[in-house]
Short mmCIF file of C-alpha atoms in Angstrom, two decimals:
data_model
loop_
_atom_site.label_atom_id
_atom_site.label_comp_id
_atom_site.label_asym_id
_atom_site.label_seq_id
_atom_site.Cartn_x
_atom_site.Cartn_y
_atom_site.Cartn_z
CA MET A 241 5.74 8.75 21.50
CA ILE A 242 8.98 7.80 23.18
CA SER A 243 9.23 4.28 24.56
CA ASN A 244 9.25 3.86 28.36
CA GLN A 245 12.80 2.37 27.99
CA ILE A 246 14.06 5.51 26.32
CA LEU A 247 12.60 7.67 29.01
CA GLN A 248 14.18 5.39 31.72
CA ASN A 249 17.66 5.48 30.06
CA THR A 250 17.38 9.27 29.68
CA ILE A 251 16.47 10.02 33.27
CA ASP A 252 19.06 7.44 34.51
CA GLY A 253 21.73 9.36 32.65
CA LEU A 254 20.51 12.66 33.92
CA LYS A 255 20.53 11.43 37.54
CA SER A 256 24.20 10.40 37.23
CA ILE A 257 24.96 13.94 36.07
CA THR A 258 22.79 15.88 38.48
CA ARG A 259 22.59 13.51 41.43
CA THR A 260 18.89 14.22 41.51
CA ASP A 261 15.94 11.82 41.46
CA PHE A 262 13.34 12.10 38.69
CA CYS A 263 10.06 10.34 37.79
CA VAL A 264 8.03 10.71 34.64
CA TYR A 265 4.19 10.21 34.66
CA ASP A 266 1.63 10.20 31.84
CA THR A 267 -1.27 12.56 31.92
CA GLU A 268 -3.39 9.81 33.51
CA GLY A 269 -1.19 9.54 36.62
CA SER A 270 0.58 6.39 35.71
CA THR A 271 4.30 6.11 36.31
CA LEU A 272 6.24 5.59 33.15
CA ALA A 273 9.84 5.81 34.35
CA GLY A 274 11.61 6.72 37.67
CA THR A 275 14.91 6.72 39.44
CA SER A 276 13.48 6.24 42.87
CA PRO A 277 10.62 3.95 44.04
CA ASN A 278 9.55 6.51 46.61
CA MET A 279 8.38 8.80 43.71
CA SER A 280 5.72 6.52 42.29
CA GLY A 281 2.86 7.48 44.61
CA TYR A 282 1.85 10.77 43.32
CA GLY A 283 -0.69 9.79 40.81
CA GLY A 284 -3.59 11.76 42.29
CA ASP A 285 -1.38 14.88 42.56
CA VAL A 286 -0.29 14.48 38.95
CA ILE A 287 -3.90 14.27 37.73
CA SER A 288 -4.72 17.46 39.69
CA PHE A 289 -1.55 19.19 38.29
CA VAL A 290 -2.66 18.29 34.73
CA GLY A 291 -5.88 20.01 35.18
CA SER A 292 -4.27 23.17 36.62
CA PRO A 293 -2.99 26.09 34.34
CA ALA A 294 0.43 26.02 36.27
CA GLU A 295 3.56 24.97 34.15
CA SER A 296 5.20 23.93 37.41
CA GLN A 297 4.44 23.67 41.09
CA VAL A 298 5.79 22.24 44.29
CA VAL A 299 3.98 19.37 45.90
CA GLY A 300 5.50 17.80 49.05
CA ASP A 301 9.12 17.38 48.46
CA CYS A 302 8.91 17.37 44.73
CA GLN A 303 8.73 19.95 41.97
CA PHE A 304 6.21 19.15 39.20
CA PHE A 305 6.75 20.22 35.58
CA LYS A 306 4.68 19.83 32.34
CA ILE A 307 6.23 18.45 29.21
CA ALA A 308 4.28 19.35 26.02
CA ASP A 309 4.94 18.69 22.38
CA ASP A 310 3.28 21.15 19.99
CA ASN A 311 1.17 22.49 22.78
CA GLN A 312 -0.06 18.98 23.50
CA LEU A 313 0.61 17.89 27.04
CA GLU A 314 2.45 14.51 26.94
CA TYR A 315 4.21 13.87 30.29
CA VAL A 316 4.53 15.29 33.87
CA LEU A 317 8.06 15.41 35.35
CA LEU A 318 8.68 14.99 39.08
CA VAL A 319 12.00 16.32 40.42
CA ARG A 320 13.07 15.59 44.11
CA GLY A 321 13.61 18.91 45.78
CA SER A 322 11.90 22.41 45.87
CA GLY A 323 14.60 25.15 45.64
CA ASP A 324 15.86 27.27 42.71
CA ASP A 325 18.49 24.65 41.74
CA THR A 326 15.82 21.99 41.46
CA PHE A 327 13.79 24.31 39.34
CA MET A 328 16.72 24.90 36.94
CA ILE A 329 17.41 21.09 36.86
CA GLY A 330 13.70 20.39 36.08
CA LYS A 331 13.70 22.92 33.19
CA MET A 332 16.89 21.33 31.80
CA VAL A 333 15.32 17.84 31.87
CA VAL A 334 12.09 19.13 30.35
CA PHE A 335 13.95 20.69 27.50
CA GLN A 336 15.88 17.31 26.95
CA ILE A 337 12.66 15.28 26.86
CA GLN A 338 10.91 17.82 24.58
CA ASN A 339 13.97 17.47 22.23
CA LEU A 340 13.61 13.61 22.40
CA LEU A 341 9.93 14.05 21.44
CA THR A 342 10.76 16.27 18.48
CA ALA A 343 13.51 13.87 17.16
CA TYR A 344 11.40 10.70 17.46
CA LYS A 345 8.37 12.37 15.95
CA GLU A 346 10.54 13.61 13.01
CA ARG A 347 11.94 10.05 12.69
CA PHE A 348 8.47 8.63 12.61
CA ASP A 349 7.24 11.19 10.19
CA LYS A 350 10.23 10.40 7.88
CA GLU A 351 9.32 6.78 8.01
CA ASN A 352 5.75 7.39 7.14
CA PHE A 353 6.80 9.67 4.26
CA ILE A 354 9.21 6.97 2.85
CA LYS A 355 6.43 4.40 2.99
CA ASN A 356 4.06 6.53 1.13
CA LEU A 357 6.63 7.47 -1.27
CA LEU A 358 7.42 3.76 -1.97
CA LEU A 359 3.79 2.95 -2.43
CA ASP A 360 3.18 5.85 -4.76
CA ASN A 361 0.57 7.40 -2.39
CA LEU A 362 1.64 11.08 -2.70
CA LEU A 363 0.98 13.76 -5.29
CA LEU A 364 4.15 15.22 -6.94
CA VAL A 365 3.64 18.59 -5.14
CA ASP A 366 3.29 16.81 -1.71
CA ILE A 367 6.48 14.88 -2.19
CA TYR A 368 8.59 18.02 -2.56
CA ASN A 369 6.68 19.84 0.13
CA ARG A 370 6.98 17.17 2.79
CA ALA A 371 10.52 16.36 1.76
CA LYS A 372 11.52 20.04 2.37
CA LYS A 373 9.72 20.01 5.75
CA LEU A 374 11.42 16.85 6.81
CA HIS A 375 14.83 18.00 5.63
CA ILE A 376 15.20 15.21 3.12
CA GLU A 377 17.31 15.97 0.04
CA THR A 378 15.28 15.73 -3.27
CA ASN A 379 17.99 15.78 -5.71
CA LEU A 380 20.13 12.80 -4.56
CA ARG A 381 21.20 9.56 -6.26
CA ARG A 382 19.37 6.61 -4.64
CA VAL A 383 18.44 3.10 -5.26
CA VAL A 384 15.93 0.96 -3.54
CA PHE A 385 16.79 -2.59 -2.20
CA VAL A 386 14.05 -5.19 -1.38
CA ILE A 387 15.24 -7.82 1.11
CA GLU A 388 12.74 -10.74 1.27
CA THR A 389 12.93 -12.93 4.18
CA THR A 390 11.47 -16.45 4.74
CA GLN A 391 9.89 -15.48 8.17
CA GLU A 392 7.18 -12.87 8.70
CA ASN A 393 8.01 -9.68 10.63
CA ASP A 394 11.69 -10.88 10.93
CA SER A 395 12.84 -8.30 13.53
CA ALA A 396 16.33 -9.87 13.90
CA SER A 397 16.96 -9.37 10.12
CA MET A 398 15.58 -5.82 10.41
CA GLU A 399 17.90 -4.91 13.23
CA ILE A 400 20.92 -6.28 11.45
CA VAL A 401 20.07 -4.18 8.31
CA LYS A 402 19.65 -1.24 10.54
CA SER A 403 22.94 -1.71 12.21
CA LEU A 404 24.55 -1.61 8.73
CA PHE A 405 22.92 1.60 7.52
CA ILE A 406 20.85 3.46 10.12
CA GLY A 407 23.84 5.72 11.18
CA LYS A 408 24.00 7.13 7.77
CA GLY A 409 21.51 9.99 7.76
CA ARG A 410 20.51 9.81 4.12
CA ASP A 411 19.62 6.11 4.00
CA PHE A 412 16.19 4.95 5.00
CA ILE A 413 15.09 1.43 6.22
CA THR A 414 11.41 0.49 6.49
CA ALA A 415 8.89 -2.28 5.89
CA VAL A 416 5.62 -2.16 3.83
CA ASP A 417 4.58 -5.64 4.45
CA GLU A 418 5.47 -8.74 6.66
CA ARG A 419 8.21 -10.25 4.64
CA ASN A 420 10.09 -7.50 2.83
CA ILE A 421 12.65 -5.11 4.37
CA ILE A 422 13.09 -1.97 2.15
CA LEU A 423 16.37 -0.11 2.06
CA VAL A 424 16.41 3.32 0.34
CA LYS A 425 20.15 3.81 -0.19
CA GLU A 426 22.16 6.84 -1.09
CA VAL A 427 24.40 6.19 -4.06
CA LYS A 428 27.61 8.14 -4.24
CA ASP A 429 28.70 9.81 -7.44
CA ASN A 430 31.61 7.30 -7.95
CA GLU A 431 29.31 4.28 -7.27
CA ASP A 432 27.67 2.12 -9.92
CA TYR A 433 25.70 -1.12 -10.19
CA ASP A 434 28.62 -3.33 -9.45
CA ASP A 435 28.97 -1.43 -6.05
CA MET A 436 25.22 -1.95 -5.36
CA THR A 437 25.81 -5.78 -6.02
CA ARG A 438 28.49 -5.75 -3.55
CA ILE A 439 26.36 -4.00 -1.00
CA ALA A 440 23.55 -6.62 -1.53
CA LYS A 441 25.96 -9.48 -1.06
CA THR A 442 27.32 -7.85 2.09
CA ILE A 443 23.76 -7.65 3.44
CA LEU A 444 23.21 -11.29 2.33
CA ASP A 445 26.27 -12.56 4.07
CA MET A 446 25.58 -10.65 7.33
CA LEU A 447 21.92 -11.91 7.43
CA ASN A 448 23.05 -15.61 6.69
CA SER A 449 25.65 -15.62 9.40
CA GLU A 450 24.17 -13.30 12.11
CA ALA A 451 20.46 -13.98 11.84
CA MET A 452 20.79 -17.41 10.17
CA ALA A 453 18.15 -16.12 7.72
CA ARG A 454 17.67 -17.26 4.18
CA VAL A 455 16.97 -14.17 2.10
CA HIS A 456 16.74 -12.90 -1.44
CA ILE A 457 17.71 -9.37 -2.39
CA ALA A 458 16.85 -7.39 -5.43
CA PHE A 459 17.34 -3.85 -6.39
CA GLY A 460 16.14 -1.31 -8.87
CA THR A 461 17.70 1.33 -11.13
CA ILE A 462 19.70 4.21 -9.65
CA ILE A 463 17.51 7.33 -9.72
CA ASN A 464 18.37 11.01 -9.34
CA GLU A 465 15.05 12.50 -8.08
CA ILE A 466 13.12 11.66 -4.95
CA ARG A 467 9.95 11.35 -7.03
CA ASP A 468 11.41 8.32 -8.75
CA VAL A 469 11.96 6.31 -5.52
CA SER A 470 8.61 4.36 -6.15
CA ARG A 471 9.86 3.52 -9.60
CA SER A 472 12.94 1.96 -8.31
CA TYR A 473 11.08 0.08 -5.72
CA LYS A 474 8.71 -1.45 -8.21
CA GLU A 475 11.76 -2.44 -10.36
CA ALA A 476 13.19 -4.13 -7.25
CA LYS A 477 9.88 -6.00 -6.66
CA MET A 478 9.79 -7.13 -10.15
CA ALA A 479 13.42 -8.19 -10.10
CA LEU A 480 12.54 -10.36 -7.03
CA ASP A 481 9.82 -12.09 -8.89
CA VAL A 482 11.68 -12.48 -12.17
CA GLY A 483 14.66 -13.84 -10.20
CA LYS A 484 12.60 -16.52 -8.64
CA ILE A 485 11.34 -17.64 -12.01
CA PHE A 486 14.43 -17.61 -14.20
CA TYR A 487 17.41 -17.16 -11.86
CA SER A 488 16.43 -19.38 -8.83
CA ASP A 489 20.03 -20.12 -8.10
CA GLN A 490 20.92 -16.48 -7.60
CA HIS A 491 20.19 -14.59 -4.24
CA VAL A 492 21.01 -11.26 -5.48
CA VAL A 493 19.25 -9.98 -8.58
CA ALA A 494 19.55 -6.48 -10.21
CA TYR A 495 16.71 -5.19 -12.29
CA SER A 496 19.26 -4.00 -14.92
CA ASN A 497 20.44 -7.57 -15.39
CA LEU A 498 17.13 -9.21 -16.02
CA GLY A 499 17.60 -9.35 -19.69
CA ILE A 500 14.85 -11.13 -21.73
CA GLY A 501 13.26 -12.47 -18.56
CA ARG A 502 11.93 -8.91 -17.84
CA LEU A 503 10.10 -8.85 -21.32
CA ILE A 504 8.58 -12.33 -20.75
CA TYR A 505 7.37 -11.41 -17.27
CA ARG A 506 5.13 -8.65 -18.86
CA LEU A 507 3.62 -10.93 -21.32
CA PRO A 508 -0.10 -11.80 -20.91
CA LEU A 509 -0.72 -15.50 -20.06
CA HIS A 510 -2.86 -16.08 -23.09
CA LEU A 511 -0.10 -14.90 -25.46
CA CYS A 512 2.26 -17.33 -23.75
CA ARG A 513 0.04 -20.32 -24.30
CA MET A 514 -0.40 -19.34 -27.90
CA PHE A 515 3.22 -19.02 -28.49
CA ILE A 516 3.99 -22.49 -26.92
CA ARG A 517 1.20 -24.10 -28.95
CA GLU A 518 2.75 -22.60 -32.13
CA ILE A 519 6.35 -23.68 -31.31
CA PHE A 520 5.69 -27.24 -29.87
CA ASN A 521 2.50 -28.19 -31.81
CA GLY A 522 0.35 -28.43 -28.65
CA LYS A 523 3.16 -30.31 -26.68
CA SER A 524 5.20 -28.70 -23.80
CA PRO A 525 8.79 -29.01 -22.86
CA ASP A 526 7.60 -30.31 -19.47
CA GLU A 527 6.79 -33.53 -21.42
CA PHE A 528 10.45 -34.02 -22.38
CA ASP A 529 12.26 -36.64 -20.45
CA ASP A 530 15.14 -35.82 -17.96
CA GLU A 531 17.85 -36.94 -20.40
CA THR A 532 16.57 -34.62 -23.11
CA LEU A 533 16.19 -31.65 -20.79
CA THR A 534 19.71 -32.23 -19.28
CA THR A 535 21.07 -32.31 -22.84
CA ILE A 536 19.27 -29.25 -23.94
CA ASN A 537 20.37 -27.27 -20.78
CA LYS A 538 23.97 -28.30 -21.05
CA PHE A 539 23.97 -27.46 -24.77
CA PHE A 540 22.85 -23.93 -24.03
CA GLU A 541 25.40 -23.60 -21.11
CA ASN A 542 28.11 -24.43 -23.59
CA ASN A 543 26.97 -21.77 -26.25
CA LEU A 544 25.87 -24.54 -28.70
CA ASN A 545 29.33 -26.20 -28.75
CA VAL A 546 28.78 -29.89 -29.57
CA SER A 547 32.25 -31.10 -28.55
CA GLU A 548 32.38 -29.45 -25.24
CA THR A 549 28.77 -30.43 -24.42
CA SER A 550 29.37 -34.14 -25.16
CA ARG A 551 32.51 -34.03 -23.14
CA GLN A 552 30.66 -32.61 -20.11
CA LEU A 553 27.79 -35.09 -20.46
CA TYR A 554 30.35 -38.04 -20.84
CA ILE A 555 28.81 -39.13 -24.05
CA HIS A 556 30.21 -39.58 -27.53
CA ARG A 557 29.84 -36.70 -30.01
CA ASN A 558 27.73 -38.80 -32.23
CA THR A 559 25.37 -39.69 -29.30
CA LEU A 560 24.78 -35.95 -28.81
CA VAL A 561 24.14 -35.40 -32.55
CA TYR A 562 21.70 -38.22 -32.52
CA ARG A 563 19.80 -36.69 -29.42
CA LEU A 564 19.64 -33.29 -31.19
CA ASP A 565 18.44 -34.91 -34.56
CA LYS A 566 15.74 -36.63 -32.60
CA LEU A 567 14.68 -33.33 -30.81
CA GLN A 568 14.60 -31.65 -34.25
CA LYS A 569 12.26 -34.35 -35.62
CA SER A 570 9.81 -33.98 -32.66
CA THR A 571 9.84 -30.14 -32.41
CA GLY A 572 10.99 -28.92 -35.91
CA LEU A 573 13.80 -26.85 -34.24
CA ASP A 574 17.39 -27.46 -34.77
CA LEU A 575 19.45 -26.24 -31.68
CA ARG A 576 22.61 -26.13 -33.68
CA THR A 577 21.25 -23.16 -35.58
CA PHE A 578 21.18 -19.80 -33.87
CA ASP A 579 17.60 -18.78 -34.75
CA ASP A 580 16.09 -22.17 -33.61
CA ALA A 581 18.30 -22.12 -30.42
CA ILE A 582 17.01 -18.63 -29.59
CA THR A 583 13.32 -19.64 -30.17
CA PHE A 584 13.70 -22.83 -28.09
CA LYS A 585 15.52 -20.86 -25.24
CA ILE A 586 12.72 -18.21 -25.16
CA ALA A 587 10.06 -21.07 -25.17
CA LEU A 588 11.72 -22.64 -22.16
CA MET A 589 11.66 -19.43 -20.37
CA VAL A 590 8.05 -18.78 -21.30
CA VAL A 591 7.08 -22.23 -19.91
CA LYS A 592 8.80 -21.39 -16.69
CA TYR A 593 6.97 -18.11 -16.42
CA MET A 594 3.56 -19.92 -17.14
CA ASN A 595 4.29 -22.49 -14.43
CA TYR A 596 5.09 -19.80 -11.99
CA VAL A 597 1.98 -17.74 -12.61
CA GLU A 598 -0.30 -20.92 -12.40
CA LYS A 599 1.43 -21.84 -9.17
CA MET A 600 0.74 -18.49 -7.69
CA ASP A 601 -2.97 -18.62 -8.78
CA ARG A 602 -3.65 -21.80 -6.92
#
């Protein structure tokens, strides 16, 4: 259904062209929009007209017209005047409003289709049949962005995202819950994941500056078939979660760049606990003091380079070696060797994942 504001804007524009007053009623005799206050007292006449078989009729100084959509009566239009010119103008306005009804219904149907597509609620045959009916291309490169906002039902952020993409006919913007804005974006043949990252950062900058919104953005893999849109959406959702766990300092995360974090995210919790017990003999990295954790993280940041790590920590090389030796005695892992460093790094990530899951379960 068209909003009253859209109806008002439409008949205001038509009045400026035709210099004729209009009023739109619903089928219960209530005024929805009008260009003259003198045309708002015809409620009873409208109800009588709704019950009659006539498509148009003259009542007083107005011409009445029925506006239907798929044979369902939606509105009654009143046009000031009663001659042939009034009849012609009325028919033109009826045609205009019927086209608006069709356009808005198609837009609504497309949004419902995209929502059901994202949530994997459609059979394969239904996807292609409905896409054809709604004139949506099925063989088109697309990717799904998930934009998570801190506020529920953030209409300001939604409007900003729409202003960036809504004019491009093959992009779709919708929401499937209170916190996430979903963008199904067309990907041109010459675009790749670096371009998608730039698009995500543009959205991020716009929302930060225009809506003062703190958001996280993730996107899935680029797909070629409309049936795979739900897969790209699930990947984007996973990227959002994995990003919070392992890459909390990043506001834009791509599913294709998740690395080992994506594997850890799929591990059952009981296997994670078993792995940590085996590596640390019942202890946990959470028990390490801040100095030890800082040393470990800085050592990994510098690719196991002792000299560079000691320089950045402002400590003597021998002090760093002493700390690494101490860590080796308590854990049995020598971070100066590649295999032990990999094991330790994975263990730290597993602990992060376990803490996240336990926090979500509270």
